[in-house]
Amino acid sequence: RFHKRLLSALKTGEADDFPEDLRRARRFHAAWLAVDKPKVVGCLVDSLVARRAEQAAPRVPNEAGAAVPSLSASADETLEMIRRLGGAEAEAEAREAERRAGEMAHVRAEDLATHVGKVAKRAFWDAVQERLRGGDFECAFGLLGEVQKAMLALVAHSAKAREELADKFDAAWLKQQADNGALELGSVTNLMKYVASTIAAWQAPADEPEARAWVEAVEAVAAAAVAERADLGAFIGDHLAPFLARAHELIGRIYERLVAMQQEADGEAAAAEAAAEAEAEAPPQD
């Protein structure tokens, strides 16, 4: 309607009401930008995700025996509409949603819990890194403390090992240094190297090559940072979250191995006990 009024005003020269019509049009456009445009973008993203899931999933014929038809607009056309409406950021989010939909479509039902766990862990560490890059280091000291406690638990049988670990790895002391503005780059890099080498030394032979490669990577990053006199905040933001994520993963493997060994030992002991009881209860032979 506004378009017709505009053409009429331009043709006849009667534009007395045009300013008011323009103001009304602007109000409608502002309302659309605030409410309807996000809904349209959301619908387009949903259609993109549905298309990707449909393409990635196995093709199952419908009742008539024909394959389920695909959506009308192509993925590129949908992404272009999203970009025009929501900008480059909305397009990037749509591409990421499409990628994740493709990953999920290939996950078998029995692997769903494992896959969801991996996605959740990745999202957690991404959030941690975002906080660290924003200068919020509070979460880092809590996570370092968890790693310290887990490592202490693994050497609970050895007072000497616990004493050495407590002497070289003290998350509370690092936090105190940071709170007082005295935390230095060398303290962080030395801790990372010590933790990585200690965890790698505890790995099973099958995991040792992978753990050793991680240690070498940590040492290389630490050496480069010290040589370049890197900014402490930037170094923590870029490297501490991936380091902690890997440390958590490898410590978890150690716990899993110990639990498996204990279960195996318990099973053998139970089997031996049952055999002994059966032998004791057996009637004597002539």
mmCIF file of C-alpha atoms in Angstrom, residues 31-136:
data_model
loop_
_atom_site.group_PDB
_atom_site.id
_atom_site.type_symbol
_atom_site.label_atom_id
_atom_site.label_comp_id
_atom_site.label_asym_id
_atom_site.label_seq_id
_atom_site.Cartn_x
_atom_site.Cartn_y
_atom_site.Cartn_z
ATOM 1 C CA ALA A 31 8.896 -3.371 14.143
ATOM 2 C CA TRP A 32 9.753 -5.886 11.444
ATOM 3 C CA LEU A 33 13.466 -5.515 12.174
ATOM 4 C CA ALA A 34 12.888 -6.078 15.889
ATOM 5 C CA VAL A 35 10.462 -9.006 15.718
ATOM 6 C CA ASP A 36 9.824 -10.511 12.322
ATOM 7 C CA LYS A 37 13.353 -10.447 10.880
ATOM 8 C CA PRO A 38 14.850 -12.614 13.674
ATOM 9 C CA LYS A 39 11.954 -15.040 13.198
ATOM 10 C CA VAL A 40 12.585 -15.210 9.461
ATOM 11 C CA VAL A 41 16.303 -15.795 10.023
ATOM 12 C CA GLY A 42 15.470 -18.501 12.567
ATOM 13 C CA CYS A 43 13.150 -20.244 10.122
ATOM 14 C CA LEU A 44 15.809 -20.126 7.420
ATOM 15 C CA VAL A 45 18.394 -21.621 9.792
ATOM 16 C CA ASP A 46 15.933 -24.355 10.761
ATOM 17 C CA SER A 47 15.360 -25.197 7.119
ATOM 18 C CA LEU A 48 19.118 -25.297 6.512
ATOM 19 C CA VAL A 49 19.650 -27.636 9.467
ATOM 20 C CA ALA A 50 16.786 -29.873 8.334
ATOM 21 C CA ARG A 51 18.266 -30.066 4.831
ATOM 22 C CA ARG A 52 21.714 -30.973 6.164
ATOM 23 C CA ALA A 53 20.308 -33.653 8.461
ATOM 24 C CA GLU A 54 18.245 -35.057 5.599
ATOM 25 C CA GLN A 55 21.246 -35.199 3.282
ATOM 26 C CA ALA A 56 23.528 -36.790 5.876
ATOM 27 C CA ALA A 57 21.049 -39.379 7.132
ATOM 28 C CA PRO A 58 20.445 -42.648 5.259
ATOM 29 C CA ARG A 59 17.922 -42.294 2.451
ATOM 30 C CA VAL A 60 14.774 -44.110 3.591
ATOM 31 C CA PRO A 61 12.003 -44.561 0.988
ATOM 32 C CA ASN A 62 8.541 -43.396 1.919
ATOM 33 C CA GLU A 63 5.427 -45.543 1.798
ATOM 34 C CA ALA A 64 5.142 -45.110 -1.947
ATOM 35 C CA GLY A 65 8.685 -46.376 -2.392
ATOM 36 C CA ALA A 66 10.127 -43.007 -3.469
ATOM 37 C CA ALA A 67 12.918 -41.180 -1.705
ATOM 38 C CA VAL A 68 11.875 -38.291 0.491
ATOM 39 C CA PRO A 69 12.181 -35.096 -1.600
ATOM 40 C CA SER A 70 14.696 -32.443 -0.578
ATOM 41 C CA LEU A 71 13.845 -28.875 0.380
ATOM 42 C CA SER A 72 13.224 -26.396 -2.411
ATOM 43 C CA ALA A 73 15.849 -23.662 -1.913
ATOM 44 C CA SER A 74 19.489 -24.705 -2.164
ATOM 45 C CA ALA A 75 21.814 -24.414 0.821
ATOM 46 C CA ASP A 76 23.761 -21.601 -0.840
ATOM 47 C CA GLU A 77 20.559 -19.681 -1.568
ATOM 48 C CA THR A 78 19.380 -20.096 2.017
ATOM 49 C CA LEU A 79 22.735 -18.939 3.385
ATOM 50 C CA GLU A 80 22.628 -15.928 1.088
ATOM 51 C CA MET A 81 19.174 -14.976 2.387
ATOM 52 C CA ILE A 82 20.398 -15.374 5.965
ATOM 53 C CA ARG A 83 23.406 -13.176 5.228
ATOM 54 C CA ARG A 84 21.273 -10.461 3.663
ATOM 55 C CA LEU A 85 18.860 -10.464 6.562
ATOM 56 C CA GLY A 86 21.140 -11.061 9.547
ATOM 57 C CA GLY A 87 24.597 -10.191 8.319
ATOM 58 C CA ALA A 88 27.854 -12.138 8.299
ATOM 59 C CA GLU A 89 27.539 -13.191 11.949
ATOM 60 C CA ALA A 90 24.145 -14.814 11.369
ATOM 61 C CA GLU A 91 25.522 -16.588 8.306
ATOM 62 C CA ALA A 92 28.481 -17.935 10.313
ATOM 63 C CA GLU A 93 26.160 -19.227 13.032
ATOM 64 C CA ALA A 94 23.969 -20.865 10.399
ATOM 65 C CA ARG A 95 26.960 -22.604 8.822
ATOM 66 C CA GLU A 96 28.029 -23.926 12.241
ATOM 67 C CA ALA A 97 24.502 -25.181 12.950
ATOM 68 C CA GLU A 98 24.454 -26.897 9.559
ATOM 69 C CA ARG A 99 27.814 -28.553 10.268
ATOM 70 C CA ARG A 100 26.662 -29.873 13.635
ATOM 71 C CA ALA A 101 23.461 -31.222 12.105
ATOM 72 C CA GLY A 102 25.546 -33.203 9.650
ATOM 73 C CA GLU A 103 27.661 -34.634 12.468
ATOM 74 C CA MET A 104 24.640 -35.661 14.509
ATOM 75 C CA ALA A 105 22.977 -37.382 11.556
ATOM 76 C CA HIS A 106 25.842 -39.893 11.378
ATOM 77 C CA VAL A 107 25.747 -40.762 15.072
ATOM 78 C CA ARG A 108 24.298 -44.164 15.836
ATOM 79 C CA ALA A 109 21.792 -44.404 18.682
ATOM 80 C CA GLU A 110 24.162 -46.435 20.847
ATOM 81 C CA ASP A 111 26.884 -43.796 20.403
ATOM 82 C CA LEU A 112 24.628 -40.828 21.140
ATOM 83 C CA ALA A 113 25.578 -40.519 24.810
ATOM 84 C CA THR A 114 29.279 -40.558 23.958
ATOM 85 C CA HIS A 115 28.818 -38.009 21.194
ATOM 86 C CA VAL A 116 26.757 -35.694 23.391
ATOM 87 C CA GLY A 117 29.417 -35.988 26.086
ATOM 88 C CA LYS A 118 32.126 -34.949 23.636
ATOM 89 C CA VAL A 119 30.076 -32.011 22.398
ATOM 90 C CA ALA A 120 29.378 -30.894 25.964
ATOM 91 C CA LYS A 121 33.058 -31.087 26.891
ATOM 92 C CA ARG A 122 34.046 -29.137 23.810
ATOM 93 C CA ALA A 123 31.451 -26.480 24.594
ATOM 94 C CA PHE A 124 32.666 -26.295 28.196
ATOM 95 C CA TRP A 125 36.285 -25.754 27.236
ATOM 96 C CA ASP A 126 35.300 -23.249 24.550
ATOM 97 C CA ALA A 127 33.447 -21.290 27.240
ATOM 98 C CA VAL A 128 36.469 -21.486 29.542
ATOM 99 C CA GLN A 129 38.765 -20.188 26.817
ATOM 100 C CA GLU A 130 36.369 -17.352 26.030
ATOM 101 C CA ARG A 131 36.411 -16.293 29.690
ATOM 102 C CA LEU A 132 40.203 -16.482 29.842
ATOM 103 C CA ARG A 133 40.592 -14.437 26.682
ATOM 104 C CA GLY A 134 38.281 -11.883 28.233
ATOM 105 C CA GLY A 135 40.646 -11.532 31.199
ATOM 106 C CA ASP A 136 38.561 -13.555 33.684
#
